[in-house]
Amino acid sequence: MKRWAIRRNLTAGLWRVFGWRFVGQPTESRAGILIGAPHTSNWDYVAMLAICWRSGIAPKFLGKKELFSGPMGVLARLSGGIPVDRDNPHALVSELVELVRHGDEFFLVIAPEGTRAKKDYWKSGFYRLAEDTGLPVTLGFIDRATKTAGWGPTLHVTGDVAADMQVLRDFYRDKGGVHPANRTEPRFRVERPTRAALAREKAAGDVPPTGPGPVV
């Protein structure tokens, strides 16, 4: 508890020093998927980390399994990393479900834009994870124009992809990120897909990539 108090006080102080405002109320759920958007700069993960710490919630991120060996692996796990075996994606879903079943309180931070540069579409991996695990999706945001960052609404995906994504588009419409020119509209390549279409999208590589930080 003392550690979390230190983190909350530290992040609250940093908000004030840099003139940013933390807005919104965290979801009542203590576990879920946290969307980090718009993803336009290297500061975005710092902002999502600060949002979680400010709210007393543990962030987690996905990383290549190779990053979790040796001394760096210890650091990766301590900072909330979850190793991903891309040859066995079902293992990730099982692990997340097991964490929830055991009462772990965490938010898996995912930036669906997939890159800091402007693209045509978001990656749909977070949506499939939400479907497969039953975890709610909370919309985190950062907006330099208003110097605000924080929590947006939380939703449980319904399977009606177009309707669910419209909720995201409505929310992020006035959120520009740090570099608005790099913002990608919340839209999947296929928004009225069958399971087969989602499988084809996955085979084409439209899945959350892994790396040393959050899924981006």
PDB file of C-alpha atoms in Angstrom:
ATOM      1  CA  MET A   1       0.000   0.000   0.000  1.00  0.00           C
ATOM      2  CA  LYS A   2       2.854   2.367   0.822  1.00  0.00           C
ATOM      3  CA  ARG A   3       4.396   1.732  -2.591  1.00  0.00           C
ATOM      4  CA  TRP A   4       1.134   2.654  -4.330  1.00  0.00           C
ATOM      5  CA  ALA A   5       0.783   5.802  -2.219  1.00  0.00           C
ATOM      6  CA  ILE A   6       4.259   6.874  -3.333  1.00  0.00           C
ATOM      7  CA  ARG A   7       3.388   6.204  -6.973  1.00  0.00           C
ATOM      8  CA  ARG A   8       0.115   8.134  -6.755  1.00  0.00           C
ATOM      9  CA  ASN A   9       1.783  11.111  -5.095  1.00  0.00           C
ATOM     10  CA  LEU A  10       4.658  11.055  -7.584  1.00  0.00           C
ATOM     11  CA  THR A  11       2.390  11.031 -10.635  1.00  0.00           C
ATOM     12  CA  ALA A  12       0.066  13.665  -9.147  1.00  0.00           C
ATOM     13  CA  GLY A  13       3.087  15.896  -8.622  1.00  0.00           C
ATOM     14  CA  LEU A  14       4.314  15.348 -12.175  1.00  0.00           C
ATOM     15  CA  TRP A  15       0.901  16.293 -13.594  1.00  0.00           C
ATOM     16  CA  ARG A  16       1.126  19.596 -11.736  1.00  0.00           C
ATOM     17  CA  VAL A  17       4.757  20.303 -12.656  1.00  0.00           C
ATOM     18  CA  PHE A  18       4.143  19.840 -16.380  1.00  0.00           C
ATOM     19  CA  GLY A  19       0.767  21.583 -16.351  1.00  0.00           C
ATOM     20  CA  TRP A  20      -1.267  18.572 -17.446  1.00  0.00           C
ATOM     21  CA  ARG A  21      -4.595  17.537 -15.956  1.00  0.00           C
ATOM     22  CA  PHE A  22      -5.652  14.023 -15.077  1.00  0.00           C
ATOM     23  CA  VAL A  23      -9.329  13.610 -15.963  1.00  0.00           C
ATOM     24  CA  GLY A  24     -11.975  10.935 -15.792  1.00  0.00           C
ATOM     25  CA  GLN A  25     -12.709   8.225 -13.292  1.00  0.00           C
ATOM     26  CA  PRO A  26     -11.188   4.736 -13.481  1.00  0.00           C
ATOM     27  CA  THR A  27     -13.544   1.906 -14.258  1.00  0.00           C
ATOM     28  CA  GLU A  28     -14.965  -0.052 -11.358  1.00  0.00           C
ATOM     29  CA  SER A  29     -13.363  -3.141 -12.852  1.00  0.00           C
ATOM     30  CA  ARG A  30      -9.904  -3.807 -11.446  1.00  0.00           C
ATOM     31  CA  ALA A  31      -8.752  -5.803 -14.465  1.00  0.00           C
ATOM     32  CA  GLY A  32      -9.119  -5.122 -18.149  1.00  0.00           C
ATOM     33  CA  ILE A  33      -7.558  -3.933 -21.383  1.00  0.00           C
ATOM     34  CA  LEU A  34      -6.477  -0.305 -21.441  1.00  0.00           C
ATOM     35  CA  ILE A  35      -6.352   1.292 -24.885  1.00  0.00           C
ATOM     36  CA  GLY A  36      -3.563   3.844 -25.193  1.00  0.00           C
ATOM     37  CA  ALA A  37      -4.564   6.281 -27.936  1.00  0.00           C
ATOM     38  CA  PRO A  38      -3.876   8.295 -29.936  1.00  0.00           C
ATOM     39  CA  HIS A  39      -0.428   6.724 -30.121  1.00  0.00           C
ATOM     40  CA  THR A  40       1.688   9.454 -31.714  1.00  0.00           C
ATOM     41  CA  SER A  41       4.850   9.751 -29.566  1.00  0.00           C
ATOM     42  CA  ASN A  42       7.314   7.943 -27.326  1.00  0.00           C
ATOM     43  CA  TRP A  43       5.666   9.614 -24.332  1.00  0.00           C
ATOM     44  CA  ASP A  44       2.412   7.723 -24.730  1.00  0.00           C
ATOM     45  CA  TYR A  45       3.428   4.709 -22.649  1.00  0.00           C
ATOM     46  CA  VAL A  46       4.683   7.027 -19.916  1.00  0.00           C
ATOM     47  CA  ALA A  47       1.267   8.692 -19.929  1.00  0.00           C
ATOM     48  CA  MET A  48      -0.559   5.355 -19.698  1.00  0.00           C
ATOM     49  CA  LEU A  49       1.754   4.255 -16.891  1.00  0.00           C
ATOM     50  CA  ALA A  50       1.036   7.506 -15.046  1.00  0.00           C
ATOM     51  CA  ILE A  51      -2.716   7.068 -15.546  1.00  0.00           C
ATOM     52  CA  CYS A  52      -2.563   3.599 -13.994  1.00  0.00           C
ATOM     53  CA  TRP A  53      -0.295   4.645 -11.115  1.00  0.00           C
ATOM     54  CA  ARG A  54      -2.445   7.694 -10.409  1.00  0.00           C
ATOM     55  CA  SER A  55      -5.419   5.352 -10.037  1.00  0.00           C
ATOM     56  CA  GLY A  56      -3.636   2.647  -8.051  1.00  0.00           C
ATOM     57  CA  ILE A  57      -3.877   0.122 -10.878  1.00  0.00           C
ATOM     58  CA  ALA A  58      -1.051  -2.129 -12.071  1.00  0.00           C
ATOM     59  CA  PRO A  59      -0.248  -1.882 -15.795  1.00  0.00           C
ATOM     60  CA  LYS A  60       0.994  -4.855 -17.792  1.00  0.00           C
ATOM     61  CA  PHE A  61       2.411  -5.073 -21.279  1.00  0.00           C
ATOM     62  CA  LEU A  62       3.181  -7.789 -23.796  1.00  0.00           C
ATOM     63  CA  GLY A  63       6.735  -8.560 -24.823  1.00  0.00           C
ATOM     64  CA  LYS A  64       8.561 -11.107 -26.948  1.00  0.00           C
ATOM     65  CA  LYS A  65       9.400 -14.169 -24.871  1.00  0.00           C
ATOM     66  CA  GLU A  66      13.089 -13.675 -25.673  1.00  0.00           C
ATOM     67  CA  LEU A  67      13.076 -10.500 -23.575  1.00  0.00           C
ATOM     68  CA  PHE A  68      12.282 -12.469 -20.435  1.00  0.00           C
ATOM     69  CA  SER A  69      15.541 -14.384 -20.109  1.00  0.00           C
ATOM     70  CA  GLY A  70      18.543 -13.313 -18.047  1.00  0.00           C
ATOM     71  CA  PRO A  71      18.756 -10.185 -15.893  1.00  0.00           C
ATOM     72  CA  MET A  72      16.627  -8.144 -18.291  1.00  0.00           C
ATOM     73  CA  GLY A  73      13.906 -10.735 -17.941  1.00  0.00           C
ATOM     74  CA  VAL A  74      13.664 -10.059 -14.220  1.00  0.00           C
ATOM     75  CA  LEU A  75      13.282  -6.338 -14.918  1.00  0.00           C
ATOM     76  CA  ALA A  76      10.706  -7.007 -17.628  1.00  0.00           C
ATOM     77  CA  ARG A  77       8.562  -9.067 -15.275  1.00  0.00           C
ATOM     78  CA  LEU A  78       8.892  -6.592 -12.399  1.00  0.00           C
ATOM     79  CA  SER A  79       7.686  -3.794 -14.686  1.00  0.00           C
ATOM     80  CA  GLY A  80       4.563  -5.744 -15.647  1.00  0.00           C
ATOM     81  CA  GLY A  81       5.729  -7.637 -18.700  1.00  0.00           C
ATOM     82  CA  ILE A  82       3.941 -10.762 -19.938  1.00  0.00           C
ATOM     83  CA  PRO A  83       5.989 -12.955 -22.306  1.00  0.00           C
ATOM     84  CA  VAL A  84       4.314 -13.830 -25.587  1.00  0.00           C
ATOM     85  CA  ASP A  85       5.051 -16.910 -27.640  1.00  0.00           C
ATOM     86  CA  ARG A  86       3.831 -15.920 -31.083  1.00  0.00           C
ATOM     87  CA  ASP A  87       3.799 -19.586 -32.096  1.00  0.00           C
ATOM     88  CA  ASN A  88       1.274 -20.306 -29.337  1.00  0.00           C
ATOM     89  CA  PRO A  89      -1.131 -17.343 -29.012  1.00  0.00           C
ATOM     90  CA  HIS A  90      -3.674 -19.445 -27.087  1.00  0.00           C
ATOM     91  CA  ALA A  91      -1.220 -19.603 -24.190  1.00  0.00           C
ATOM     92  CA  LEU A  92      -1.517 -15.821 -23.776  1.00  0.00           C
ATOM     93  CA  VAL A  93      -5.305 -15.961 -23.541  1.00  0.00           C
ATOM     94  CA  SER A  94      -5.098 -18.800 -21.018  1.00  0.00           C
ATOM     95  CA  GLU A  95      -2.598 -16.876 -18.905  1.00  0.00           C
ATOM     96  CA  LEU A  96      -4.719 -13.733 -18.864  1.00  0.00           C
ATOM     97  CA  VAL A  97      -7.826 -15.705 -17.929  1.00  0.00           C
ATOM     98  CA  GLU A  98      -5.887 -17.413 -15.151  1.00  0.00           C
ATOM     99  CA  LEU A  99      -4.664 -14.060 -13.796  1.00  0.00           C
ATOM    100  CA  VAL A 100      -8.231 -12.764 -13.683  1.00  0.00           C
ATOM    101  CA  ARG A 101      -9.482 -15.963 -12.057  1.00  0.00           C
ATOM    102  CA  HIS A 102      -6.896 -15.557  -9.306  1.00  0.00           C
ATOM    103  CA  GLY A 103      -8.064 -12.010  -8.620  1.00  0.00           C
ATOM    104  CA  ASP A 104      -5.070 -10.169 -10.092  1.00  0.00           C
ATOM    105  CA  GLU A 105      -5.791  -6.466 -10.532  1.00  0.00           C
ATOM    106  CA  PHE A 106      -4.128  -5.156 -13.683  1.00  0.00           C
ATOM    107  CA  PHE A 107      -4.724  -3.391 -16.965  1.00  0.00           C
ATOM    108  CA  LEU A 108      -3.099  -4.704 -20.106  1.00  0.00           C
ATOM    109  CA  VAL A 109      -1.903  -1.617 -21.998  1.00  0.00           C
ATOM    110  CA  ILE A 110      -2.309  -1.867 -25.777  1.00  0.00           C
ATOM    111  CA  ALA A 111      -1.824   0.808 -28.435  1.00  0.00           C
ATOM    112  CA  PRO A 112      -3.834  -0.548 -31.400  1.00  0.00           C
ATOM    113  CA  GLU A 113      -2.492   1.974 -33.898  1.00  0.00           C
ATOM    114  CA  GLY A 114       0.595  -0.206 -34.071  1.00  0.00           C
ATOM    115  CA  THR A 115       3.001   2.651 -34.755  1.00  0.00           C
ATOM    116  CA  ARG A 116       3.560   6.304 -33.895  1.00  0.00           C
ATOM    117  CA  ALA A 117       3.115   7.205 -37.576  1.00  0.00           C
ATOM    118  CA  LYS A 118      -0.253   7.821 -39.194  1.00  0.00           C
ATOM    119  CA  LYS A 119      -1.754   4.645 -40.674  1.00  0.00           C
ATOM    120  CA  ASP A 120      -5.006   3.694 -42.374  1.00  0.00           C
ATOM    121  CA  TYR A 121      -6.277   1.271 -39.736  1.00  0.00           C
ATOM    122  CA  TRP A 122      -6.002   0.129 -36.146  1.00  0.00           C
ATOM    123  CA  LYS A 123      -4.894  -3.420 -35.396  1.00  0.00           C
ATOM    124  CA  SER A 124      -7.723  -5.641 -34.195  1.00  0.00           C
ATOM    125  CA  GLY A 125      -5.774  -7.839 -31.761  1.00  0.00           C
ATOM    126  CA  PHE A 126      -7.115  -6.068 -28.663  1.00  0.00           C
ATOM    127  CA  TYR A 127     -10.675  -6.792 -29.798  1.00  0.00           C
ATOM    128  CA  ARG A 128     -10.010 -10.506 -30.191  1.00  0.00           C
ATOM    129  CA  LEU A 129      -8.312 -10.597 -26.791  1.00  0.00           C
ATOM    130  CA  ALA A 130     -11.334  -8.925 -25.230  1.00  0.00           C
ATOM    131  CA  GLU A 131     -13.646 -11.461 -26.868  1.00  0.00           C
ATOM    132  CA  ASP A 132     -11.531 -14.440 -25.865  1.00  0.00           C
ATOM    133  CA  THR A 133     -10.845 -13.386 -22.264  1.00  0.00           C
ATOM    134  CA  GLY A 134     -14.049 -11.519 -21.405  1.00  0.00           C
ATOM    135  CA  LEU A 135     -11.971  -8.568 -20.169  1.00  0.00           C
ATOM    136  CA  PRO A 136     -13.592  -5.128 -20.477  1.00  0.00           C
ATOM    137  CA  VAL A 137     -11.962  -2.506 -22.690  1.00  0.00           C
ATOM    138  CA  THR A 138     -11.262   0.905 -21.158  1.00  0.00           C
ATOM    139  CA  LEU A 139     -10.395   3.869 -23.361  1.00  0.00           C
ATOM    140  CA  GLY A 140      -7.332   5.703 -22.106  1.00  0.00           C
ATOM    141  CA  PHE A 141      -6.294   8.883 -23.870  1.00  0.00           C
ATOM    142  CA  ILE A 142      -3.761  11.679 -24.140  1.00  0.00           C
ATOM    143  CA  ASP A 143      -4.489  15.048 -25.747  1.00  0.00           C
ATOM    144  CA  ARG A 144      -1.854  17.741 -26.031  1.00  0.00           C
ATOM    145  CA  ALA A 145      -4.265  20.453 -27.201  1.00  0.00           C
ATOM    146  CA  THR A 146      -6.084  20.415 -23.857  1.00  0.00           C
ATOM    147  CA  LYS A 147      -3.099  19.061 -21.874  1.00  0.00           C
ATOM    148  CA  THR A 148      -5.293  16.317 -20.485  1.00  0.00           C
ATOM    149  CA  ALA A 149      -4.862  12.567 -20.136  1.00  0.00           C
ATOM    150  CA  GLY A 150      -6.876   9.978 -18.301  1.00  0.00           C
ATOM    151  CA  TRP A 151      -9.774   7.568 -18.405  1.00  0.00           C
ATOM    152  CA  GLY A 152     -12.610   7.361 -20.876  1.00  0.00           C
ATOM    153  CA  PRO A 153     -15.547   4.958 -20.935  1.00  0.00           C
ATOM    154  CA  THR A 154     -15.349   1.203 -20.454  1.00  0.00           C
ATOM    155  CA  LEU A 155     -17.167  -1.264 -22.676  1.00  0.00           C
ATOM    156  CA  HIS A 156     -17.565  -4.994 -23.079  1.00  0.00           C
ATOM    157  CA  VAL A 157     -17.200  -5.873 -26.741  1.00  0.00           C
ATOM    158  CA  THR A 158     -20.446  -7.210 -28.188  1.00  0.00           C
ATOM    159  CA  GLY A 159     -19.268  -8.945 -31.348  1.00  0.00           C
ATOM    160  CA  ASP A 160     -20.885  -6.177 -33.403  1.00  0.00           C
ATOM    161  CA  VAL A 161     -17.528  -4.799 -34.477  1.00  0.00           C
ATOM    162  CA  ALA A 162     -18.851  -1.814 -36.414  1.00  0.00           C
ATOM    163  CA  ALA A 163     -21.028  -0.648 -33.512  1.00  0.00           C
ATOM    164  CA  ASP A 164     -18.276  -1.139 -30.949  1.00  0.00           C
ATOM    165  CA  MET A 165     -15.747   0.724 -33.079  1.00  0.00           C
ATOM    166  CA  GLN A 166     -18.196   3.582 -33.565  1.00  0.00           C
ATOM    167  CA  VAL A 167     -18.145   4.053 -29.783  1.00  0.00           C
ATOM    168  CA  LEU A 168     -14.361   4.374 -29.985  1.00  0.00           C
ATOM    169  CA  ARG A 169     -14.535   6.780 -32.930  1.00  0.00           C
ATOM    170  CA  ASP A 170     -17.011   9.001 -31.110  1.00  0.00           C
ATOM    171  CA  PHE A 171     -14.809   9.134 -28.023  1.00  0.00           C
ATOM    172  CA  TYR A 172     -11.469   9.710 -29.761  1.00  0.00           C
ATOM    173  CA  ARG A 173     -12.835  12.179 -32.335  1.00  0.00           C
ATOM    174  CA  ASP A 174     -11.533  15.215 -30.413  1.00  0.00           C
ATOM    175  CA  LYS A 175      -8.409  13.544 -28.974  1.00  0.00           C
ATOM    176  CA  GLY A 176      -5.249  14.393 -30.910  1.00  0.00           C
ATOM    177  CA  GLY A 177      -2.439  12.809 -28.912  1.00  0.00           C
ATOM    178  CA  VAL A 178       0.920  14.558 -28.625  1.00  0.00           C
ATOM    179  CA  HIS A 179       1.347  14.919 -32.407  1.00  0.00           C
ATOM    180  CA  PRO A 180      -2.149  15.196 -33.957  1.00  0.00           C
ATOM    181  CA  ALA A 181      -0.831  14.840 -37.508  1.00  0.00           C
ATOM    182  CA  ASN A 182       0.196  11.255 -36.673  1.00  0.00           C
ATOM    183  CA  ARG A 183      -3.199  10.240 -35.311  1.00  0.00           C
ATOM    184  CA  THR A 184      -4.904   7.213 -36.878  1.00  0.00           C
ATOM    185  CA  GLU A 185      -8.697   7.042 -36.984  1.00  0.00           C
ATOM    186  CA  PRO A 186     -10.059   4.141 -34.866  1.00  0.00           C
ATOM    187  CA  ARG A 187     -11.049   1.789 -37.660  1.00  0.00           C
ATOM    188  CA  PHE A 188     -10.322  -1.835 -38.494  1.00  0.00           C
ATOM    189  CA  ARG A 189      -9.584  -3.002 -42.001  1.00  0.00           C
ATOM    190  CA  VAL A 190     -12.699  -5.181 -41.688  1.00  0.00           C
ATOM    191  CA  GLU A 191     -15.474  -3.996 -39.383  1.00  0.00           C
ATOM    192  CA  ARG A 192     -18.214  -6.439 -40.213  1.00  0.00           C
ATOM    193  CA  PRO A 193     -16.144  -9.596 -40.128  1.00  0.00           C
ATOM    194  CA  THR A 194     -17.011 -13.197 -39.666  1.00  0.00           C
ATOM    195  CA  ARG A 195     -14.675 -15.330 -37.596  1.00  0.00           C
ATOM    196  CA  ALA A 196     -13.138 -16.469 -40.874  1.00  0.00           C
ATOM    197  CA  ALA A 197     -12.446 -12.849 -41.859  1.00  0.00           C
ATOM    198  CA  LEU A 198     -10.783 -12.182 -38.508  1.00  0.00           C
ATOM    199  CA  ALA A 199      -8.669 -15.308 -39.029  1.00  0.00           C
ATOM    200  CA  ARG A 200      -7.580 -14.030 -42.444  1.00  0.00           C
ATOM    201  CA  GLU A 201      -6.737 -10.651 -40.893  1.00  0.00           C
ATOM    202  CA  LYS A 202      -4.649 -12.409 -38.272  1.00  0.00           C
ATOM    203  CA  ALA A 203      -2.863 -14.464 -40.920  1.00  0.00           C
ATOM    204  CA  ALA A 204      -2.098 -11.216 -42.772  1.00  0.00           C
ATOM    205  CA  GLY A 205      -0.248  -9.944 -39.725  1.00  0.00           C
ATOM    206  CA  ASP A 206      -2.853  -7.596 -38.226  1.00  0.00           C
ATOM    207  CA  VAL A 207      -2.148  -8.732 -34.662  1.00  0.00           C
ATOM    208  CA  PRO A 208      -0.550  -6.908 -31.740  1.00  0.00           C
ATOM    209  CA  PRO A 209       3.205  -6.968 -32.312  1.00  0.00           C
ATOM    210  CA  THR A 210       5.427  -7.574 -29.327  1.00  0.00           C
ATOM    211  CA  GLY A 211       8.462  -5.721 -28.106  1.00  0.00           C
ATOM    212  CA  PRO A 212      10.260  -4.333 -25.071  1.00  0.00           C
ATOM    213  CA  GLY A 213       7.349  -2.064 -24.156  1.00  0.00           C
ATOM    214  CA  PRO A 214       3.586  -2.096 -24.460  1.00  0.00           C
ATOM    215  CA  VAL A 215       1.939  -3.517 -27.495  1.00  0.00           C
ATOM    216  CA  VAL A 216       2.129  -0.803 -30.120  1.00  0.00           C
TER     217      VAL A 216
END
